[in-house]
């Protein structure tokens, strides 16, 4: 489906080429791909970063669009890319539609025709980025070639590398929320294992280890630049995500890292005029988890596992967490109160947040006992 979607574009096929790089041979598949017009590259590389670096040597175009093997392009995707890069764009990230393997839409960006264009104010864009998908990214080939060594080091989680390279070498970055990419979420993804809680935790641990390695590469690329602070926040968040499933020691996560992540999260929320109690709680809670006992972290991992199962397979019943487990998770929000005084320098803001935290705590406990 991925390759087929690249050939069913409104843009003339004479304006682009399709390269398929893979590490296996299949005579029937290769014949079908060749008949469509795809150029096949056989590689022994294992990671996406290594494969992209290898494919760049065969790519003839000036602009590179990425497409993972289980994602799809909407028919107007390449036409949009063609127009933007002809107008001077160096990096572009479009919106996406998330679907299950049955085709059910789980989430969809709200499409619009308003572009957010960042030239001199690229830092504003970097601060606002909350998630990336390489199948939504297009970038100039020369930018990737100039950072080939770091591309090889990024290995598996290359999304942040693409953005870092665009920030360093691109003059014009463009973002819109038009869902021009279909992102397929299913249980057989490399970052997901829904065979059971143990398999889920093991796979998440591997995935977040790779993301941490890539975040470190990105931070090293952007250190001592105007993007240093935001890159450090992303690195701290990557440590937090990995430490939820491994340990704070393995992730080299310190309490100062966690506090820095929360402090810069709040700074970003204020700068983007999107500060809400829910987002404050989410930032603090996620930062606390790695420092909690393993039993609490396993309860949180089980809750995340059930959330994935119910999102992808709503017909499968997942029993709710036990009352003690739910009460334990609710109680951890109280720990955020201790962080507020440290993170927020404004006493009035601290009191405002504490008031809403206490309301949230009391509401959560009433809700839990009402369901018990």
Short mmCIF file of C-alpha atoms in Angstrom, two decimals:
data_model
loop_
_atom_site.label_atom_id
_atom_site.label_comp_id
_atom_site.label_asym_id
_atom_site.label_seq_id
_atom_site.Cartn_x
_atom_site.Cartn_y
_atom_site.Cartn_z
CA UNK A 1 0.00 0.00 0.00
CA UNK A 2 2.86 2.40 0.82
CA UNK A 3 4.52 2.20 -2.59
CA UNK A 4 1.20 2.18 -4.42
CA UNK A 5 0.19 5.43 -2.70
CA UNK A 6 3.41 7.04 -3.93
CA UNK A 7 2.38 6.29 -7.52
CA UNK A 8 -1.25 7.44 -7.24
CA UNK A 9 -0.38 11.12 -6.88
CA UNK A 10 -1.88 14.15 -8.58
CA UNK A 11 1.67 15.28 -9.34
CA UNK A 12 2.96 13.97 -12.67
CA UNK A 13 5.12 10.86 -12.21
CA UNK A 14 7.74 12.49 -14.44
CA UNK A 15 8.41 14.99 -11.64
CA UNK A 16 9.60 12.46 -9.05
CA UNK A 17 11.13 9.03 -8.57
CA UNK A 18 10.33 6.31 -6.05
CA UNK A 19 13.19 4.46 -4.37
CA UNK A 20 12.47 1.34 -2.32
CA UNK A 21 15.33 0.20 -0.09
CA UNK A 22 15.02 -3.14 1.69
CA UNK A 23 17.23 -5.84 3.14
CA UNK A 24 15.61 -8.92 1.56
CA UNK A 25 14.82 -10.30 -1.88
CA UNK A 26 11.39 -11.51 -2.98
CA UNK A 27 11.03 -12.26 -6.67
CA UNK A 28 7.26 -11.69 -6.84
CA UNK A 29 7.38 -8.51 -4.76
CA UNK A 30 10.36 -7.16 -6.66
CA UNK A 31 8.57 -7.78 -9.96
CA UNK A 32 5.46 -5.92 -8.79
CA UNK A 33 7.48 -2.98 -7.51
CA UNK A 34 9.52 -2.75 -10.69
CA UNK A 35 6.36 -2.89 -12.82
CA UNK A 36 5.05 0.15 -10.94
CA UNK A 37 8.23 2.04 -11.77
CA UNK A 38 10.03 1.85 -8.44
CA UNK A 39 13.81 1.74 -8.28
CA UNK A 40 14.87 -1.12 -5.99
CA UNK A 41 17.89 -0.95 -3.69
CA UNK A 42 19.04 -4.05 -1.82
CA UNK A 43 20.85 -3.20 1.39
CA UNK A 44 22.44 -5.02 4.31
CA UNK A 45 21.80 -2.02 6.57
CA UNK A 46 19.57 -2.60 9.58
CA UNK A 47 18.62 0.86 10.83
CA UNK A 48 16.57 3.52 8.99
CA UNK A 49 19.42 6.01 9.34
CA UNK A 50 21.85 3.70 7.58
CA UNK A 51 19.33 2.88 4.86
CA UNK A 52 18.56 6.54 4.16
CA UNK A 53 22.27 7.40 4.01
CA UNK A 54 22.75 4.62 1.48
CA UNK A 55 19.68 5.59 -0.59
CA UNK A 56 20.85 9.22 -0.84
CA UNK A 57 23.67 8.08 -3.09
CA UNK A 58 21.14 6.81 -5.64
CA UNK A 59 18.55 9.60 -5.33
CA UNK A 60 18.52 12.03 -8.26
CA UNK A 61 16.08 14.61 -6.90
CA UNK A 62 16.82 17.67 -4.79
CA UNK A 63 14.06 16.96 -2.25
CA UNK A 64 13.64 13.78 -0.21
CA UNK A 65 10.26 12.56 1.12
CA UNK A 66 10.22 9.61 3.50
CA UNK A 67 7.59 6.87 3.64
CA UNK A 68 7.65 3.95 6.06
CA UNK A 69 6.47 0.62 4.68
CA UNK A 70 3.15 0.60 6.57
CA UNK A 71 2.21 4.25 5.98
CA UNK A 72 0.62 5.92 2.95
CA UNK A 73 0.62 9.27 1.15
CA UNK A 74 -2.64 11.02 0.34
CA UNK A 75 -2.95 11.72 -3.43
CA UNK A 76 -2.11 15.45 -3.09
CA UNK A 77 0.95 15.00 -0.85
CA UNK A 78 3.71 15.27 -3.46
CA UNK A 79 1.96 18.13 -5.28
CA UNK A 80 2.04 20.11 -2.02
CA UNK A 81 5.71 19.26 -1.51
CA UNK A 82 6.55 20.22 -5.09
CA UNK A 83 4.91 23.64 -4.75
CA UNK A 84 6.41 24.44 -1.35
CA UNK A 85 9.98 23.56 -2.24
CA UNK A 86 9.75 25.42 -5.53
CA UNK A 87 8.75 28.41 -3.40
CA UNK A 88 11.91 28.08 -1.30
CA UNK A 89 11.10 25.68 1.55
CA UNK A 90 13.97 23.62 2.98
CA UNK A 91 12.01 21.49 5.46
CA UNK A 92 8.31 20.61 5.60
CA UNK A 93 6.21 18.63 8.07
CA UNK A 94 2.57 17.92 7.15
CA UNK A 95 -0.27 16.61 9.28
CA UNK A 96 -1.37 12.98 9.53
CA UNK A 97 -4.32 10.67 9.97
CA UNK A 98 -3.79 7.74 12.35
CA UNK A 99 -5.66 4.53 11.44
CA UNK A 100 -5.72 0.94 12.68
CA UNK A 101 -4.93 -2.02 10.44
CA UNK A 102 -8.72 -2.34 9.94
CA UNK A 103 -8.80 1.21 8.55
CA UNK A 104 -10.57 2.75 11.55
CA UNK A 105 -9.48 6.35 12.15
CA UNK A 106 -8.02 6.73 15.65
CA UNK A 107 -6.91 10.36 15.35
CA UNK A 108 -6.71 12.95 12.62
CA UNK A 109 -5.04 16.33 12.52
CA UNK A 110 -7.47 19.12 11.81
CA UNK A 111 -6.66 20.01 8.24
CA UNK A 112 -6.43 23.60 7.13
CA UNK A 113 -4.76 25.54 4.37
CA UNK A 114 -2.88 27.90 6.64
CA UNK A 115 0.86 27.32 6.62
CA UNK A 116 3.12 28.19 9.52
CA UNK A 117 6.30 29.44 7.92
CA UNK A 118 9.43 29.91 9.99
CA UNK A 119 12.47 31.74 8.65
CA UNK A 120 14.44 33.81 11.15
CA UNK A 121 12.16 32.65 13.98
CA UNK A 122 12.89 28.92 13.66
CA UNK A 123 13.25 28.67 17.43
CA UNK A 124 9.51 29.34 17.79
CA UNK A 125 8.78 26.32 15.63
CA UNK A 126 11.23 24.12 17.54
CA UNK A 127 9.58 25.05 20.84
CA UNK A 128 6.11 24.19 19.52
CA UNK A 129 6.98 20.73 18.14
CA UNK A 130 5.39 17.95 20.19
CA UNK A 131 5.68 14.96 17.88
CA UNK A 132 7.27 13.98 14.60
CA UNK A 133 6.72 11.28 12.01
CA UNK A 134 9.30 10.72 9.30
CA UNK A 135 6.52 9.86 6.82
CA UNK A 136 5.31 13.47 7.25
CA UNK A 137 8.75 15.00 6.64
CA UNK A 138 10.26 16.34 3.42
CA UNK A 139 13.72 17.92 3.34
CA UNK A 140 16.34 19.04 0.85
CA UNK A 141 18.84 16.35 -0.10
CA UNK A 142 21.85 18.64 0.34
CA UNK A 143 20.92 19.18 4.00
CA UNK A 144 20.96 15.44 4.67
CA UNK A 145 24.23 15.00 2.81
CA UNK A 146 25.87 17.71 4.92
CA UNK A 147 24.98 15.77 8.09
CA UNK A 148 25.59 12.24 6.80
CA UNK A 149 27.76 11.21 9.78
CA UNK A 150 25.08 12.24 12.27
CA UNK A 151 22.42 10.50 10.17
CA UNK A 152 24.37 7.27 10.55
CA UNK A 153 24.68 7.86 14.31
CA UNK A 154 20.95 8.57 14.72
CA UNK A 155 20.20 5.03 13.48
CA UNK A 156 16.60 4.14 14.37
CA UNK A 157 14.81 7.27 15.61
CA UNK A 158 15.67 9.57 12.73
CA UNK A 159 12.72 11.99 13.01
CA UNK A 160 14.46 14.35 15.42
CA UNK A 161 17.63 14.20 13.36
CA UNK A 162 15.76 15.45 10.29
CA UNK A 163 14.41 18.41 12.26
CA UNK A 164 17.82 19.20 13.78
CA UNK A 165 19.42 19.16 10.33
CA UNK A 166 16.66 21.42 9.00
CA UNK A 167 17.17 23.89 11.85
CA UNK A 168 20.92 24.05 11.30
CA UNK A 169 21.02 24.25 7.51
CA UNK A 170 17.55 25.31 6.34
CA UNK A 171 16.48 28.90 5.81
CA UNK A 172 12.75 28.22 5.56
CA UNK A 173 10.81 25.65 7.61
CA UNK A 174 7.14 25.02 6.89
CA UNK A 175 4.49 23.21 8.94
CA UNK A 176 0.80 22.64 8.37
CA UNK A 177 -1.79 20.26 9.78
CA UNK A 178 -3.26 19.09 6.51
CA UNK A 179 -3.40 15.26 6.95
CA UNK A 180 -1.41 14.27 3.87
CA UNK A 181 0.05 11.13 5.48
CA UNK A 182 -1.83 8.06 6.69
CA UNK A 183 -0.03 6.60 9.71
CA UNK A 184 -1.00 2.99 10.33
CA UNK A 185 -1.00 1.90 13.97
CA UNK A 186 -1.02 -1.86 14.53
CA UNK A 187 0.22 -4.51 16.92
CA UNK A 188 3.03 -5.68 14.62
CA UNK A 189 4.88 -2.36 14.61
CA UNK A 190 8.52 -2.42 15.59
CA UNK A 191 7.79 -0.18 18.59
CA UNK A 192 4.72 -2.05 19.82
CA UNK A 193 4.05 -5.50 21.29
CA UNK A 194 0.51 -6.24 22.44
CA UNK A 195 1.04 -9.95 23.13
CA UNK A 196 0.93 -9.17 26.84
CA UNK A 197 2.13 -6.66 29.45
CA UNK A 198 5.62 -8.20 29.70
CA UNK A 199 6.16 -8.11 25.94
CA UNK A 200 4.77 -4.58 25.80
CA UNK A 201 7.18 -3.35 28.49
CA UNK A 202 10.15 -5.08 26.86
CA UNK A 203 9.42 -3.59 23.44
CA UNK A 204 8.85 -0.10 24.86
CA UNK A 205 12.17 -0.32 26.65
CA UNK A 206 13.98 -1.04 23.36
CA UNK A 207 12.07 1.70 21.53
CA UNK A 208 12.78 4.38 24.11
CA UNK A 209 16.45 3.36 24.30
CA UNK A 210 16.70 4.05 20.58
CA UNK A 211 14.90 7.36 20.98
CA UNK A 212 17.29 8.35 23.76
CA UNK A 213 20.29 7.56 21.55
CA UNK A 214 18.82 9.69 18.75
CA UNK A 215 17.97 12.54 21.15
CA UNK A 216 21.58 12.55 22.31
CA UNK A 217 22.76 12.90 18.70
CA UNK A 218 20.30 15.75 18.19
CA UNK A 219 21.45 17.50 21.36
CA UNK A 220 25.09 17.22 20.34
CA UNK A 221 24.20 18.72 16.95
CA UNK A 222 22.36 21.67 18.50
CA UNK A 223 24.54 22.33 21.56
CA UNK A 224 25.81 25.92 21.80
CA UNK A 225 23.27 27.11 19.22
CA UNK A 226 20.06 29.13 19.71
CA UNK A 227 18.25 25.77 19.94
CA UNK A 228 20.33 24.46 22.86
CA UNK A 229 17.66 24.89 25.56
CA UNK A 230 14.88 23.14 23.65
CA UNK A 231 17.24 20.33 22.58
CA UNK A 232 18.18 19.78 26.21
CA UNK A 233 14.48 19.55 27.13
CA UNK A 234 13.90 16.93 24.44
CA UNK A 235 16.93 14.97 25.67
CA UNK A 236 15.62 15.15 29.24
CA UNK A 237 12.21 13.93 28.07
CA UNK A 238 13.87 11.04 26.20
CA UNK A 239 15.67 10.06 29.41
CA UNK A 240 12.38 10.21 31.32
CA UNK A 241 10.58 8.01 28.77
CA UNK A 242 13.33 5.38 28.83
CA UNK A 243 13.63 5.45 32.63
CA UNK A 244 9.92 4.63 32.97
CA UNK A 245 10.67 1.15 31.62
CA UNK A 246 14.33 0.72 32.56
CA UNK A 247 15.77 2.71 35.46
CA UNK A 248 16.94 6.24 36.10
CA UNK A 249 20.49 4.91 36.41
CA UNK A 250 20.41 3.25 32.97
CA UNK A 251 18.99 6.42 31.47
CA UNK A 252 21.48 8.61 33.36
CA UNK A 253 18.44 10.56 34.53
CA UNK A 254 18.90 12.93 37.45
CA UNK A 255 16.31 14.84 39.42
CA UNK A 256 17.69 18.04 37.92
CA UNK A 257 16.94 16.62 34.44
CA UNK A 258 13.33 15.97 35.43
CA UNK A 259 12.92 19.41 36.98
CA UNK A 260 14.49 21.01 33.92
CA UNK A 261 12.02 19.16 31.67
CA UNK A 262 9.04 20.39 33.69
CA UNK A 263 10.36 23.94 33.99
CA UNK A 264 10.98 24.26 30.26
CA UNK A 265 7.64 22.56 29.51
CA UNK A 266 5.91 25.28 31.50
CA UNK A 267 7.99 27.96 29.81
CA UNK A 268 6.96 26.60 26.41
CA UNK A 269 3.29 26.42 27.41
CA UNK A 270 3.39 30.04 28.55
CA UNK A 271 5.21 31.15 25.38
CA UNK A 272 2.64 29.41 23.17
CA UNK A 273 -0.33 30.62 25.26
CA UNK A 274 -1.46 27.04 25.93
CA UNK A 275 -0.91 26.75 29.69
CA UNK A 276 -3.61 24.59 31.31
CA UNK A 277 -3.82 22.66 34.54
CA UNK A 278 -4.16 19.41 32.60
CA UNK A 279 -0.91 19.99 30.72
CA UNK A 280 0.89 21.07 33.90
CA UNK A 281 -0.23 17.88 35.65
CA UNK A 282 0.74 15.74 32.68
CA UNK A 283 4.22 17.24 32.55
CA UNK A 284 4.82 16.83 36.29
CA UNK A 285 3.32 13.36 36.52
CA UNK A 286 5.35 11.96 33.62
CA UNK A 287 8.51 13.41 35.16
CA UNK A 288 7.81 11.85 38.55
CA UNK A 289 7.19 8.27 37.34
CA UNK A 290 10.86 7.20 36.85
CA UNK A 291 11.60 8.00 40.51
CA UNK A 292 8.68 5.98 41.89
CA UNK A 293 8.98 2.35 43.07
CA UNK A 294 8.98 -0.33 40.38
CA UNK A 295 5.52 -1.51 41.44
CA UNK A 296 3.99 1.89 40.68
CA UNK A 297 5.78 2.06 37.34
CA UNK A 298 4.47 -1.38 36.38
CA UNK A 299 0.92 -0.28 37.22
CA UNK A 300 1.35 2.74 34.96
CA UNK A 301 2.81 0.53 32.20
CA UNK A 302 -0.18 -1.83 32.52
CA UNK A 303 -2.55 1.10 32.18
CA UNK A 304 -0.72 2.24 29.03
CA UNK A 305 -0.83 -1.30 27.63
CA UNK A 306 -4.59 -1.52 28.13
CA UNK A 307 -5.05 1.90 26.56
CA UNK A 308 -3.24 0.74 23.41
CA UNK A 309 -5.24 -2.51 23.23
CA UNK A 310 -8.57 -0.70 23.57
CA UNK A 311 -7.59 1.96 21.02
CA UNK A 312 -6.55 -0.57 18.38
CA UNK A 313 -8.99 -3.37 19.20
CA UNK A 314 -12.10 -1.84 20.85
CA UNK A 315 -13.94 -5.18 20.66
CA UNK A 316 -11.46 -6.69 23.14
CA UNK A 317 -12.49 -6.17 26.76
CA UNK A 318 -9.78 -5.00 29.15
CA UNK A 319 -10.67 -5.21 32.81
CA UNK A 320 -10.10 -1.91 34.64
CA UNK A 321 -7.23 -1.55 37.07
CA UNK A 322 -7.97 -2.60 40.63
CA UNK A 323 -9.05 0.05 43.13
CA UNK A 324 -5.68 0.02 44.97
CA UNK A 325 -3.85 0.44 41.67
CA UNK A 326 -6.07 3.31 40.57
CA UNK A 327 -5.84 4.97 43.98
CA UNK A 328 -2.06 4.59 43.86
CA UNK A 329 -1.89 6.33 40.49
CA UNK A 330 -4.20 9.10 41.66
CA UNK A 331 -2.13 9.60 44.80
CA UNK A 332 1.03 10.15 42.78
CA UNK A 333 -0.42 13.43 41.51
CA UNK A 334 -0.01 14.74 45.06
CA UNK A 335 3.74 14.47 44.61
CA UNK A 336 3.41 17.19 42.00
CA UNK A 337 2.60 19.62 44.81
CA UNK A 338 6.14 19.30 46.15
CA UNK A 339 7.52 20.10 42.71
CA UNK A 340 5.42 23.20 42.14
CA UNK A 341 7.21 25.28 44.78
CA UNK A 342 10.56 24.35 43.24
CA UNK A 343 9.58 24.84 39.61
CA UNK A 344 7.37 27.92 39.74
CA UNK A 345 9.03 31.06 41.04
CA UNK A 346 5.85 33.09 41.24
CA UNK A 347 4.09 32.53 44.62
CA UNK A 348 0.72 33.58 43.19
CA UNK A 349 1.07 31.15 40.28
CA UNK A 350 2.16 28.42 42.69
CA UNK A 351 -0.91 28.96 44.87
CA UNK A 352 -3.13 28.95 41.78
CA UNK A 353 -1.70 25.63 40.60
CA UNK A 354 -1.81 24.10 44.09
CA UNK A 355 -5.48 25.02 44.39
CA UNK A 356 -6.35 23.25 41.14
CA UNK A 357 -4.12 20.29 42.00
CA UNK A 358 -6.02 19.80 45.24
CA UNK A 359 -9.36 20.03 43.41
CA UNK A 360 -8.11 17.48 40.88
CA UNK A 361 -6.92 15.15 43.66
CA UNK A 362 -10.26 15.25 45.49
CA UNK A 363 -12.23 14.76 42.27
CA UNK A 364 -10.04 11.78 41.28
CA UNK A 365 -10.49 10.04 44.60
CA UNK A 366 -14.28 10.56 44.54
CA UNK A 367 -14.35 9.18 41.00
CA UNK A 368 -12.31 6.12 41.96
CA UNK A 369 -14.44 5.20 44.96
CA UNK A 370 -17.64 5.81 43.00
CA UNK A 371 -16.52 3.18 40.46
CA UNK A 372 -15.34 0.67 43.05
#
